[in-house]
CSV table of C-alpha atoms and ligand atoms in Angstrom, one decimal:
chain,number,residue,atom,x,y,z
A,9,MET,CA,-4.9,25.7,-10.9
A,10,LYS,CA,-2.7,28.1,-9.0
A,11,PHE,CA,-0.4,26.9,-6.2
A,12,GLU,CA,1.7,29.1,-3.9
A,13,LYS,CA,4.8,26.9,-3.4
A,14,VAL,CA,4.3,24.0,-5.8
A,15,THR,CA,5.7,24.5,-9.3
A,16,ILE,CA,3.9,22.4,-11.8
A,17,PRO,CA,6.4,21.3,-14.5
A,18,GLU,CA,5.6,21.2,-18.2
A,19,GLY,CA,3.8,18.0,-19.1
A,20,ASP,CA,0.4,16.4,-19.3
A,21,LEU,CA,-2.1,16.5,-16.5
A,22,ILE,CA,-3.6,13.1,-15.8
A,23,GLU,CA,-7.3,13.2,-16.4
A,24,TYR,CA,-10.4,11.0,-16.1
A,25,ARG,CA,-12.8,10.9,-19.1
A,26,ASP,CA,-15.9,8.7,-18.9
A,27,GLY,CA,-14.4,7.1,-15.8
A,28,LYS,CA,-11.2,6.1,-17.7
A,29,MET,CA,-7.8,7.5,-16.8
A,30,VAL,CA,-6.2,9.4,-19.7
A,31,VAL,CA,-2.4,9.5,-19.6
A,32,GLY,CA,-0.4,11.6,-22.0
A,33,SER,CA,3.2,11.0,-23.1
A,34,LYS,CA,4.6,13.2,-20.3
A,35,PRO,CA,2.4,12.7,-17.3
A,36,ILE,CA,3.0,15.0,-14.3
A,37,ILE,CA,3.5,12.9,-11.2
A,38,GLY,CA,3.8,14.2,-7.7
A,39,VAL,CA,6.9,13.1,-5.7
A,40,LEU,CA,7.2,13.5,-1.9
A,41,ARG,CA,10.7,12.7,-0.8
A,42,GLY,CA,9.8,11.7,2.7
A,43,ASP,CA,11.8,12.0,6.0
A,44,GLY,CA,14.9,10.1,7.1
A,45,ILE,CA,16.1,7.7,4.4
A,46,GLY,CA,13.6,9.3,2.0
A,47,ILE,CA,16.5,11.5,0.9
A,48,ASP,CA,18.4,8.3,-0.1
A,49,ILE,CA,15.8,6.2,-1.7
A,50,THR,CA,13.6,8.7,-3.5
A,51,PRO,CA,16.2,10.0,-6.0
A,52,VAL,CA,17.3,6.4,-6.7
A,53,MET,CA,13.7,5.4,-7.4
A,54,GLN,CA,13.4,8.4,-9.8
A,55,ASN,CA,16.6,7.5,-11.6
A,56,VAL,CA,15.5,3.9,-12.1
A,57,VAL,CA,12.0,5.0,-13.3
A,58,ASN,CA,13.5,7.5,-15.7
A,59,ALA,CA,15.9,4.9,-17.1
A,60,ALA,CA,13.2,2.3,-17.6
A,61,VAL,CA,10.8,4.7,-19.3
A,62,ASP,CA,13.6,6.0,-21.6
A,63,LYS,CA,14.6,2.4,-22.5
A,64,ALA,CA,11.0,1.2,-23.0
A,65,TYR,CA,9.8,4.1,-25.2
A,66,GLY,CA,13.0,5.4,-26.7
A,67,GLY,CA,12.4,9.0,-25.6
A,68,ASP,CA,8.8,9.1,-26.8
A,69,ARG,CA,7.6,9.1,-23.2
A,70,ALA,CA,8.9,10.6,-19.9
A,71,ILE,CA,7.7,11.4,-16.4
A,72,ALA,CA,7.4,15.1,-15.4
A,73,TRP,CA,8.2,14.9,-11.7
A,74,CYS,CA,6.5,17.5,-9.6
A,75,PRO,CA,8.1,17.9,-6.1
A,76,LEU,CA,5.6,18.2,-3.3
A,77,TYR,CA,6.3,18.8,0.4
A,78,ALA,CA,5.3,17.2,3.7
A,79,GLY,CA,7.1,16.1,6.8
A,80,TYR,CA,10.4,17.8,7.3
A,81,GLU,CA,10.3,19.5,3.9
A,82,GLY,CA,6.7,20.6,4.7
A,83,LEU,CA,7.9,22.2,7.9
A,84,GLN,CA,10.7,24.0,6.0
A,85,LYS,CA,8.5,25.3,3.1
A,86,TYR,CA,5.1,25.9,4.8
A,87,GLY,CA,5.8,25.7,8.6
A,88,SER,CA,3.5,22.6,8.7
A,89,GLU,CA,4.3,18.9,8.4
A,90,PHE,CA,1.1,18.4,6.6
A,91,PRO,CA,0.4,21.4,4.2
A,92,GLU,CA,-3.0,21.7,2.8
A,93,GLU,CA,-1.5,22.7,-0.5
A,94,THR,CA,0.3,19.4,-0.8
A,95,VAL,CA,-3.0,17.5,-0.4
A,96,GLU,CA,-4.6,19.8,-3.0
A,97,ALA,CA,-1.7,19.2,-5.4
A,98,ILE,CA,-2.0,15.4,-5.1
A,99,ARG,CA,-5.8,15.6,-5.7
A,100,TYR,CA,-5.0,17.8,-8.8
A,101,LEU,CA,-2.2,15.6,-10.2
A,102,LYS,CA,-4.0,12.3,-9.3
A,103,VAL,CA,-0.9,10.2,-9.1
A,104,ALA,CA,2.0,10.7,-6.6
A,105,ILE,CA,4.7,8.6,-5.0
A,106,LYS,CA,6.1,9.2,-1.5
A,107,GLY,CA,8.9,8.1,0.8
A,108,PRO,CA,8.3,7.3,4.5
A,109,PHE,CA,7.2,10.0,7.0
A,110,THR,CA,8.1,10.3,10.7
A,111,THR,CA,5.1,9.5,13.0
A,112,PRO,CA,5.2,10.4,16.7
A,113,ILE,CA,4.4,7.2,18.7
A,114,GLY,CA,5.4,8.0,22.4
A,115,GLU,CA,3.8,10.4,24.9
A,116,GLU,CA,6.3,13.3,24.4
A,117,THR,CA,5.0,16.7,23.3
A,118,HIS,CA,7.5,17.2,20.4
A,119,VAL,CA,9.1,15.2,17.6
A,120,CYS,CA,12.1,15.8,15.4
A,121,LEU,CA,11.3,15.3,11.7
A,122,ASN,CA,14.9,14.8,10.9
A,123,CYS,CA,15.8,11.9,13.2
A,124,ALA,CA,12.3,10.9,14.7
A,125,HIS,CA,13.6,11.7,18.2
A,126,GLN,CA,10.8,12.6,20.6
A,127,GLN,CA,11.2,15.1,23.5
A,128,ASN,CA,9.2,17.4,25.7
A,129,HIS,CA,10.4,20.8,24.4
A,130,GLU,CA,10.6,22.8,21.2
A,131,GLY,CA,13.8,24.2,19.7
A,132,LYS,CA,16.9,22.2,19.3
A,133,CYS,CA,16.6,18.4,18.9
A,134,ASP,CA,18.4,16.7,21.8
A,135,ASN,CA,19.4,13.8,19.5
A,136,CYS,CA,20.6,15.2,16.1
A,137,GLY,CA,21.1,18.8,17.2
A,138,LYS,CA,19.1,20.3,14.4
A,139,THR,CA,17.3,23.5,15.2
A,140,ASP,CA,14.8,23.6,12.4
A,141,SER,CA,13.2,20.2,12.6
A,142,VAL,CA,11.4,19.9,15.9
A,143,CYS,CA,7.6,20.4,15.9
A,144,PRO,CA,4.7,19.7,18.2
A,145,ARG,CA,3.4,16.1,18.0
A,146,PHE,CA,0.8,15.4,15.3
A,147,ARG,CA,-1.4,12.7,13.9
A,148,SER,CA,0.2,10.4,11.4
A,149,ILE,CA,0.9,12.1,8.0
A,150,ASN,CA,0.2,8.8,6.2
A,151,VAL,CA,-3.2,8.4,7.9
A,152,ARG,CA,-4.2,12.0,7.2
A,153,PHE,CA,-3.3,11.5,3.5
A,154,ARG,CA,-5.6,8.5,3.5
A,155,GLN,CA,-8.4,10.4,5.2
A,156,TYR,CA,-8.2,13.7,3.4
A,157,LEU,CA,-8.0,12.1,0.0
A,158,ASP,CA,-10.4,9.3,0.9
A,159,LEU,CA,-7.9,6.7,-0.3
A,160,PHE,CA,-10.1,3.7,0.5
A,161,ALA,CA,-8.0,0.9,-0.9
A,162,CYS,CA,-4.7,-0.1,0.5
A,163,VAL,CA,-3.0,-2.2,-2.2
A,164,ARG,CA,-0.1,-4.5,-1.4
A,165,PRO,CA,1.4,-6.7,-4.0
A,166,ILE,CA,3.2,-9.7,-2.5
A,167,LYS,CA,5.7,-11.4,-4.8
A,168,TYR,CA,8.8,-13.6,-4.4
A,169,PHE,CA,12.1,-12.6,-5.9
A,170,GLU,CA,14.4,-15.5,-6.6
A,171,GLY,CA,17.5,-15.5,-4.4
A,172,VAL,CA,15.8,-13.8,-1.4
A,173,PRO,CA,16.0,-16.1,1.6
A,174,ALA,CA,12.3,-16.8,2.5
A,175,PRO,CA,11.0,-19.1,5.3
A,176,ASN,CA,8.3,-20.8,3.2
A,177,LYS,CA,9.1,-23.6,0.8
A,178,PHE,CA,6.4,-22.5,-1.6
A,179,ALA,CA,7.6,-18.9,-1.6
A,180,ASN,CA,8.4,-19.1,-5.3
A,181,GLN,CA,4.7,-19.5,-6.0
A,182,VAL,CA,3.8,-16.3,-4.1
A,183,ASP,CA,2.5,-13.6,-6.5
A,184,PHE,CA,-0.7,-12.0,-5.4
A,185,VAL,CA,-2.1,-8.5,-4.6
A,186,ILE,CA,-4.0,-7.7,-1.4
A,187,PHE,CA,-6.7,-5.0,-1.6
A,188,ARG,CA,-7.5,-4.0,1.9
A,189,GLU,CA,-10.4,-1.7,2.7
A,190,ASN,CA,-8.9,1.3,4.4
A,191,THR,CA,-11.8,3.3,6.0
A,192,GLU,CA,-14.2,1.0,7.9
A,193,ASP,CA,-14.3,-2.0,10.2
A,194,VAL,CA,-12.9,-1.8,13.7
A,195,TYR,CA,-10.4,0.9,12.6
A,196,ALA,CA,-13.1,3.4,11.8
A,197,GLY,CA,-12.4,5.1,15.1
A,198,PHE,CA,-15.4,4.0,17.2
A,199,ASP,CA,-13.4,2.6,20.1
A,200,TYR,CA,-14.7,3.5,23.6
A,201,GLU,CA,-12.9,3.2,26.9
A,202,ARG,CA,-14.3,1.0,29.7
A,203,GLY,CA,-16.7,3.1,31.9
A,204,SER,CA,-16.9,5.9,29.3
A,205,GLU,CA,-20.3,7.4,28.6
A,206,MET,CA,-20.4,5.9,25.1
A,207,ALA,CA,-19.3,2.4,26.3
A,208,LEU,CA,-22.0,2.4,29.0
A,209,ALA,CA,-24.6,3.8,26.6
A,210,ILE,CA,-24.0,1.0,24.1
A,211,ILE,CA,-24.0,-1.6,26.8
A,212,ASP,CA,-27.4,-0.3,28.0
A,213,LEU,CA,-28.8,-0.1,24.5
A,214,ILE,CA,-27.9,-3.7,23.7
A,215,LYS,CA,-29.4,-4.8,27.0
A,216,ALA,CA,-32.6,-2.9,26.3
A,217,LYS,CA,-33.0,-4.1,22.7
A,218,THR,CA,-31.8,-7.7,22.9
A,219,GLY,CA,-31.9,-8.5,26.6
A,220,ARG,CA,-28.3,-9.7,26.4
A,221,GLU,CA,-25.6,-8.6,28.9
A,222,ILE,CA,-22.2,-7.2,28.1
A,223,ARG,CA,-20.0,-7.0,31.2
A,224,PRO,CA,-20.2,-3.4,32.4
A,225,ASP,CA,-16.4,-3.1,32.7
A,226,SER,CA,-15.9,-3.7,29.0
A,227,GLY,CA,-14.3,-1.4,26.5
A,228,ILE,CA,-16.5,-1.3,23.4
A,229,GLY,CA,-15.5,-1.1,19.7
A,230,VAL,CA,-17.9,-0.7,16.8
A,231,LYS,CA,-17.4,-2.6,13.5
A,232,PRO,CA,-19.1,-0.8,10.6
A,233,ILE,CA,-18.9,-2.5,7.2
A,234,SER,CA,-21.1,-0.8,4.6
A,235,LEU,CA,-22.5,-1.8,1.2
A,236,PHE,CA,-20.9,1.3,-0.3
A,237,GLY,CA,-17.5,0.7,1.3
A,238,THR,CA,-17.4,-2.9,0.3
A,239,GLU,CA,-18.6,-2.4,-3.3
A,240,ARG,CA,-16.0,0.3,-4.1
A,241,LEU,CA,-13.2,-1.9,-2.7
A,242,VAL,CA,-14.3,-5.1,-4.5
A,243,ARG,CA,-14.9,-3.1,-7.7
A,244,LYS,CA,-11.4,-1.9,-7.6
A,245,ALA,CA,-10.0,-5.3,-6.9
A,246,ILE,CA,-11.9,-6.9,-9.8
A,247,GLN,CA,-10.9,-4.0,-12.1
A,248,TRP,CA,-7.2,-4.6,-11.2
A,249,ALA,CA,-7.6,-8.3,-12.0
A,250,ILE,CA,-9.1,-7.4,-15.4
A,251,ASP,CA,-6.5,-4.8,-16.2
A,252,GLN,CA,-3.6,-7.0,-15.2
A,253,ARG,CA,-5.1,-10.2,-16.7
A,254,LEU,CA,-5.2,-12.1,-13.4
A,255,PRO,CA,-7.2,-15.3,-13.0
A,256,SER,CA,-9.1,-14.8,-9.7
A,257,VAL,CA,-10.3,-12.5,-7.0
A,258,THR,CA,-10.8,-14.0,-3.5
A,259,LEU,CA,-13.1,-12.3,-1.0
A,260,VAL,CA,-11.6,-12.8,2.5
A,261,HIS,CA,-13.9,-12.6,5.4
A,262,LYS,CA,-14.9,-14.1,8.8
A,263,GLY,CA,-18.6,-14.4,7.9
A,264,ASN,CA,-19.0,-17.7,9.7
A,265,ILE,CA,-18.9,-15.7,12.9
A,266,MET,CA,-19.8,-12.2,11.9
A,267,LYS,CA,-22.6,-12.7,9.4
A,268,PHE,CA,-23.8,-9.2,8.9
A,269,THR,CA,-20.4,-7.4,8.7
A,270,GLU,CA,-17.8,-9.8,7.4
A,271,GLY,CA,-20.4,-12.2,5.9
A,272,SER,CA,-22.0,-9.3,4.1
A,273,PHE,CA,-18.6,-8.2,2.7
A,274,ALA,CA,-18.5,-11.5,0.8
A,275,LYS,CA,-22.1,-11.6,-0.2
A,276,TRP,CA,-22.0,-8.0,-1.5
A,277,GLY,CA,-18.8,-8.7,-3.3
A,278,TYR,CA,-20.3,-11.7,-5.2
A,279,GLU,CA,-23.4,-9.6,-6.0
A,280,LEU,CA,-21.3,-6.8,-7.3
A,281,ALA,CA,-19.3,-9.1,-9.5
A,282,GLU,CA,-22.5,-10.6,-10.9
A,283,ARG,CA,-24.1,-7.2,-11.5
A,284,GLU,CA,-21.2,-5.1,-12.8
A,285,PHE,CA,-18.7,-7.7,-14.2
A,286,LYS,CA,-21.1,-10.4,-15.5
A,287,ASP,CA,-19.2,-10.9,-18.7
A,288,GLN,CA,-15.8,-11.0,-17.2
A,289,THR,CA,-16.3,-13.0,-14.0
A,290,ILE,CA,-17.8,-16.2,-12.7
A,291,SER,CA,-18.4,-17.4,-9.2
A,292,GLU,CA,-16.8,-20.5,-7.8
A,293,LYS,CA,-20.3,-21.9,-7.1
A,294,ARG,CA,-21.3,-21.6,-10.8
A,295,VAL,CA,-18.0,-23.1,-11.9
A,296,TRP,CA,-18.9,-26.3,-9.9
A,297,ASP,CA,-22.6,-26.2,-10.6
A,298,GLU,CA,-22.3,-25.6,-14.3
A,299,PHE,CA,-18.8,-26.3,-15.5
A,300,ASP,CA,-17.6,-29.3,-13.6
A,301,GLY,CA,-15.0,-27.3,-11.6
A,302,LYS,CA,-13.3,-25.9,-14.7
A,303,VAL,CA,-13.2,-22.1,-15.1
A,304,PRO,CA,-14.4,-21.1,-18.6
A,305,ASP,CA,-11.7,-19.5,-20.7
A,306,GLY,CA,-11.3,-15.7,-20.3
A,307,LYS,CA,-13.3,-15.6,-17.0
A,308,ILE,CA,-12.0,-14.3,-13.7
A,309,LEU,CA,-12.9,-16.7,-10.9
A,310,ILE,CA,-14.6,-15.0,-7.9
A,311,LYS,CA,-14.2,-17.1,-4.8
A,312,ASP,CA,-14.3,-16.5,-1.0
A,313,ARG,CA,-12.2,-17.9,1.9
A,314,ILE,CA,-12.7,-17.6,5.6
A,315,ALA,CA,-10.0,-15.4,7.1
A,316,ASP,CA,-8.3,-18.0,9.2
A,317,SER,CA,-8.2,-20.5,6.3
A,318,ILE,CA,-6.6,-17.9,4.0
A,319,PHE,CA,-3.7,-17.6,6.5
A,320,GLN,CA,-3.1,-21.3,5.9
A,321,GLN,CA,-3.8,-21.2,2.2
A,322,ILE,CA,-1.2,-18.5,1.5
A,323,GLN,CA,1.4,-20.8,3.1
A,324,THR,CA,0.3,-24.1,1.7
A,325,ARG,CA,-1.1,-23.2,-1.7
A,326,PRO,CA,-0.1,-19.6,-2.5
A,327,GLY,CA,-0.2,-20.2,-6.2
A,328,GLU,CA,-4.0,-20.4,-6.2
A,329,TYR,CA,-4.4,-16.8,-5.3
A,330,SER,CA,-3.8,-13.7,-7.4
A,331,VAL,CA,-6.0,-10.9,-6.0
A,332,LEU,CA,-7.3,-10.9,-2.4
A,333,ALA,CA,-10.0,-8.4,-1.3
A,334,THR,CA,-10.4,-8.0,2.5
A,335,PRO,CA,-12.0,-5.8,5.1
A,336,ASN,CA,-9.7,-3.6,7.1
A,337,LEU,CA,-8.6,-5.6,10.1
A,338,ASN,CA,-8.1,-8.9,8.3
A,339,GLY,CA,-6.2,-7.1,5.5
A,340,ASP,CA,-3.8,-5.5,8.0
A,341,TYR,CA,-2.8,-8.8,9.5
A,342,LEU,CA,-2.8,-10.6,6.2
A,343,SER,CA,-0.5,-8.0,4.5
A,344,ASP,CA,2.2,-8.4,7.1
A,345,ALA,CA,1.9,-12.2,7.3
A,346,ALA,CA,2.1,-12.4,3.5
A,347,ILE,CA,5.1,-10.2,3.1
A,348,ALA,CA,7.0,-12.4,5.7
A,349,LEU,CA,6.4,-15.4,3.5
A,350,VAL,CA,8.6,-13.9,0.8
A,351,GLY,CA,11.4,-12.7,3.1
A,352,GLY,CA,10.2,-9.7,5.1
A,353,LEU,CA,9.3,-6.1,4.7
A,354,GLY,CA,12.3,-4.8,2.8
A,355,LEU,CA,10.9,-5.2,-0.7
A,356,GLY,CA,7.2,-4.8,0.0
A,357,PRO,CA,5.7,-2.1,-2.2
A,358,GLY,CA,2.3,-0.5,-1.6
A,359,ALA,CA,-0.2,2.2,-2.6
A,360,ASN,CA,-3.3,3.8,-1.2
A,361,MET,CA,-5.9,4.6,-3.8
A,362,SER,CA,-9.3,6.1,-4.4
A,363,ASP,CA,-11.2,6.0,-7.7
A,364,THR,CA,-9.3,9.0,-8.9
A,365,VAL,CA,-6.1,9.3,-6.8
A,366,GLY,CA,-3.2,6.8,-6.5
A,367,LEU,CA,-0.6,7.5,-3.8
A,368,PHE,CA,2.2,5.0,-4.1
A,369,GLU,CA,4.6,4.5,-1.2
A,370,ALA,CA,7.5,2.8,0.5
A,371,THR,CA,6.0,0.5,3.2
A,372,HIS,CA,8.9,0.7,5.6
A,373,GLY,CA,9.6,3.7,7.9
A,374,THR,CA,12.3,6.4,7.9
A,375,ALA,CA,15.1,4.3,9.5
A,376,PRO,CA,16.6,7.5,10.8
A,377,LYS,CA,20.0,6.0,11.8
A,378,TYR,CA,20.8,5.4,8.1
A,379,THR,CA,19.7,8.8,6.9
A,380,GLY,CA,22.0,10.2,4.2
A,381,MET,CA,24.3,7.2,4.3
A,382,ASP,CA,23.4,6.0,0.8
A,383,LYS,CA,23.1,2.5,2.4
A,384,VAL,CA,19.5,1.3,2.7
A,385,ASN,CA,17.5,-0.8,0.3
A,386,PRO,CA,15.4,1.3,-2.1
A,387,GLY,CA,13.5,-1.8,-3.3
A,388,SER,CA,10.2,-1.0,-1.6
A,389,LEU,CA,9.9,2.4,-3.2
A,390,ILE,CA,11.2,1.2,-6.6
A,391,LEU,CA,8.6,-1.6,-6.6
A,392,SER,CA,5.9,0.9,-5.6
A,393,ALA,CA,7.0,2.9,-8.7
A,394,VAL,CA,6.5,-0.3,-10.7
A,395,MET,CA,2.9,-0.5,-9.5
A,396,MET,CA,2.6,3.2,-10.4
A,397,LEU,CA,3.8,2.5,-14.0
A,398,GLU,CA,1.3,-0.4,-14.2
A,399,HIS,CA,-1.4,2.0,-12.9
A,400,LEU,CA,-0.5,4.4,-15.8
A,401,GLY,CA,-0.7,1.5,-18.2
A,402,TRP,CA,3.1,1.7,-18.9
A,403,ASN,CA,3.7,-2.0,-18.4
A,404,GLU,CA,6.7,-2.2,-20.7
A,405,ALA,CA,8.7,0.1,-18.3
A,406,ALA,CA,7.4,-1.8,-15.3
A,407,ILE,CA,8.6,-5.1,-16.7
A,408,LEU,CA,12.1,-3.7,-17.4
A,409,ILE,CA,12.4,-2.6,-13.7
A,410,ARG,CA,11.2,-6.0,-12.4
A,411,LYS,CA,13.7,-7.7,-14.7
A,412,GLY,CA,16.6,-5.5,-13.6
A,413,LEU,CA,15.7,-5.9,-9.9
A,414,SER,CA,15.2,-9.7,-10.2
A,415,GLU,CA,18.5,-10.2,-11.9
A,416,ALA,CA,20.5,-7.9,-9.5
A,417,ILE,CA,19.1,-10.0,-6.6
A,418,GLN,CA,19.7,-13.3,-8.3
A,419,GLN,CA,23.3,-12.3,-9.0
A,420,GLY,CA,23.8,-11.2,-5.4
A,421,ARG,CA,24.2,-7.5,-6.2
A,422,VAL,CA,22.2,-6.2,-3.2
A,423,THR,CA,22.2,-3.7,-0.3
A,424,TYR,CA,23.4,-4.6,3.2
A,425,ASP,CA,20.1,-6.0,4.4
A,426,LEU,CA,19.7,-8.6,1.7
A,427,ALA,CA,23.5,-9.2,1.6
A,428,ARG,CA,23.4,-10.2,5.3
A,429,LEU,CA,20.4,-12.6,4.7
A,430,MET,CA,21.9,-14.1,1.6
A,431,ARG,CA,25.3,-14.7,3.1
A,432,GLY,CA,23.5,-16.3,6.1
A,433,GLU,CA,22.1,-18.8,3.6
A,434,GLY,CA,25.7,-19.7,2.5
A,435,ARG,CA,26.0,-17.5,-0.6
A,436,GLU,CA,29.6,-16.5,-1.1
A,437,ASP,CA,29.3,-14.5,-4.3
A,438,ILE,CA,27.5,-11.5,-2.7
A,439,GLU,CA,28.6,-8.0,-3.6
A,440,GLU,CA,27.2,-5.5,-1.1
A,441,LEU,CA,26.1,-2.3,-2.9
A,442,SER,CA,25.1,1.2,-1.7
A,443,CYS,CA,21.5,2.4,-2.1
A,444,SER,CA,22.4,4.3,-5.4
A,445,GLY,CA,24.7,1.4,-6.4
A,446,PHE,CA,21.7,-1.0,-6.2
A,447,GLY,CA,19.7,1.4,-8.4
A,448,ASN,CA,22.5,1.4,-10.9
A,449,ALA,CA,22.7,-2.4,-10.8
A,450,ILE,CA,19.0,-2.5,-11.7
A,451,ILE,CA,19.4,0.0,-14.5
A,452,GLU,CA,22.4,-2.0,-16.0
A,453,ARG,CA,20.2,-5.1,-16.1
A,454,MET,CA,17.1,-3.7,-17.7
B,30,LIG,P1,11.7,1.6,10.2
B,30,LIG,O1,11.0,0.8,9.1
B,30,LIG,O2,12.0,3.0,9.8
B,30,LIG,O3,13.1,0.9,10.6
B,30,LIG,C1,13.2,-0.3,11.3
B,30,LIG,C2,14.5,-0.9,10.8
B,30,LIG,O4,14.2,-1.6,9.6
B,30,LIG,C3,15.7,0.0,10.5
B,30,LIG,O5,16.5,0.4,11.6
B,30,LIG,C4,16.4,-0.7,9.5
B,30,LIG,O6,17.3,-1.6,10.1
B,30,LIG,C5,15.4,-1.5,8.7
B,30,LIG,N1,14.9,-0.8,7.5
B,30,LIG,C6,13.8,0.0,7.3
B,30,LIG,N2,13.8,0.4,6.0
B,30,LIG,C7,14.8,-0.2,5.4
B,30,LIG,C8,15.3,-0.2,4.1
B,30,LIG,N3,14.7,0.5,3.1
B,30,LIG,N4,16.5,-0.8,3.8
B,30,LIG,C9,17.1,-1.5,4.7
B,30,LIG,N5,16.7,-1.6,6.0
B,30,LIG,C10,15.6,-0.9,6.3
B,30,LIG,O7,10.8,1.5,11.5
B,30,LIG,P2,10.9,2.4,12.8
B,30,LIG,O8,12.3,2.5,13.3
B,30,LIG,O9,9.9,1.7,13.7
B,30,LIG,O10,10.3,3.8,12.5
B,30,LIG,C11,11.1,5.0,12.2
B,30,LIG,C12,10.1,6.1,11.9
B,30,LIG,O11,9.4,5.8,10.7
B,30,LIG,C13,9.1,6.4,12.9
B,30,LIG,O12,8.8,7.7,13.0
B,30,LIG,C14,7.9,5.6,12.4
B,30,LIG,O13,6.6,6.1,12.9
B,30,LIG,C15,8.0,5.9,10.9
B,30,LIG,N6,7.3,5.0,10.0
B,30,LIG,C16,6.8,5.5,8.9
B,30,LIG,C17,6.1,4.7,7.9
B,30,LIG,C18,5.6,5.3,6.7
B,30,LIG,O14,5.8,6.4,6.4
B,30,LIG,N7,5.0,4.5,5.8
B,30,LIG,C19,6.1,3.3,8.2
B,30,LIG,C20,6.6,2.8,9.4
B,30,LIG,C21,7.3,3.6,10.3
């Protein structure tokens, strides 16, 4: 494949054969630096990954990093914050990792991709003074990657690291992965303003078909949850449990109230497990009906929980959950609540995935005031790289990074954000490190 501005390095293209990912000894991986603190955390992540791969495989394997451009770098290279070629290159390479990107949130007409300042004119940024970074407001780069690449699963591992101050006394039992459906539900974009033609038409239709009234001054949202969308998400969650040897998959839903959307999500999930993973899985009902409540050896337990109950369960019995599959809205709330259990967003990794593309990412934003200061915590992006290595099947390297990171934190060798929290808990042995210093501390402890 020919690209105009992307240089594909020497290495092995990741391929799918008979539905299975084939990874050579030097896979080519896309890397998007991101805006703001992306310039600090991305090279640190690459150093940590290179060191882990080298240590795990003694030089027999390596990552061939392929720089790709979006956000500020996209504007510089292509004149667009979201270049089509970058999307095509991710599709071609199949695995990429990215830093955070600026997203305009206010009403202003222009945004600066260097410092995220928003203003009502082009040209020089009123905040940072740069003259090559201001562009007209645009739709979220992250959302467009998801839509253009049909990345239907938002994957968020939630795990406690010893030493991180966390509000929950069972935090050390927290170790689960949330698979959130990314394309449907009330986020699918069918949201109609009060009094609009669509809102009034839907109100009329419901009245005509059911005789029931919706107040005419209502805004109306539509909540599509399809068999197709549910099955591909649940399939991915179960496959992850199989690949990572995890004991259960929990279908999270609000089917007691919304029977044909949320309820169907659970029903279709069970049916899919029974049909496609019959040998590897067993439903909670069968475990009680046939095995006296004891899961047979080697089987993955498929269970379901009502959404409000799961918010209690992850606080009171987090150890009972290892993979949670959820529709879009529940998953959004649950991911943020869950990460708070283990001490906040700083270390939360994430990925957005389709059946053929995995885009791994830092889950925090561009924190522009810290850009270029070598100060912030690279943990989120590094742990996203750990997920990426697991996705490639390079678990030995992933384990080394987890070990290095856990030990650095336990020993109080951390960036300013964790240092502040840990000192607040009375730790007196904390050594505050820079962003790159934290990366080196991880490497030294692999
Ligand atoms: P933010 O996450 O960038 O920063 C909020 C605060 O969190 C920072 O001031 C900093 O104190 C702290 N912080 C964030 N990341 C940190 C890290 N790695 N280490 C230590 N401290 C960290 O959120 P914001 O200020 O609301 O957003 C800034 C820009 O980032 C906006 O343009 C926003 O739209 C964008 N954003 C992007 C993503 C993404 O690309 N995934 C996610 C969220 C926000």
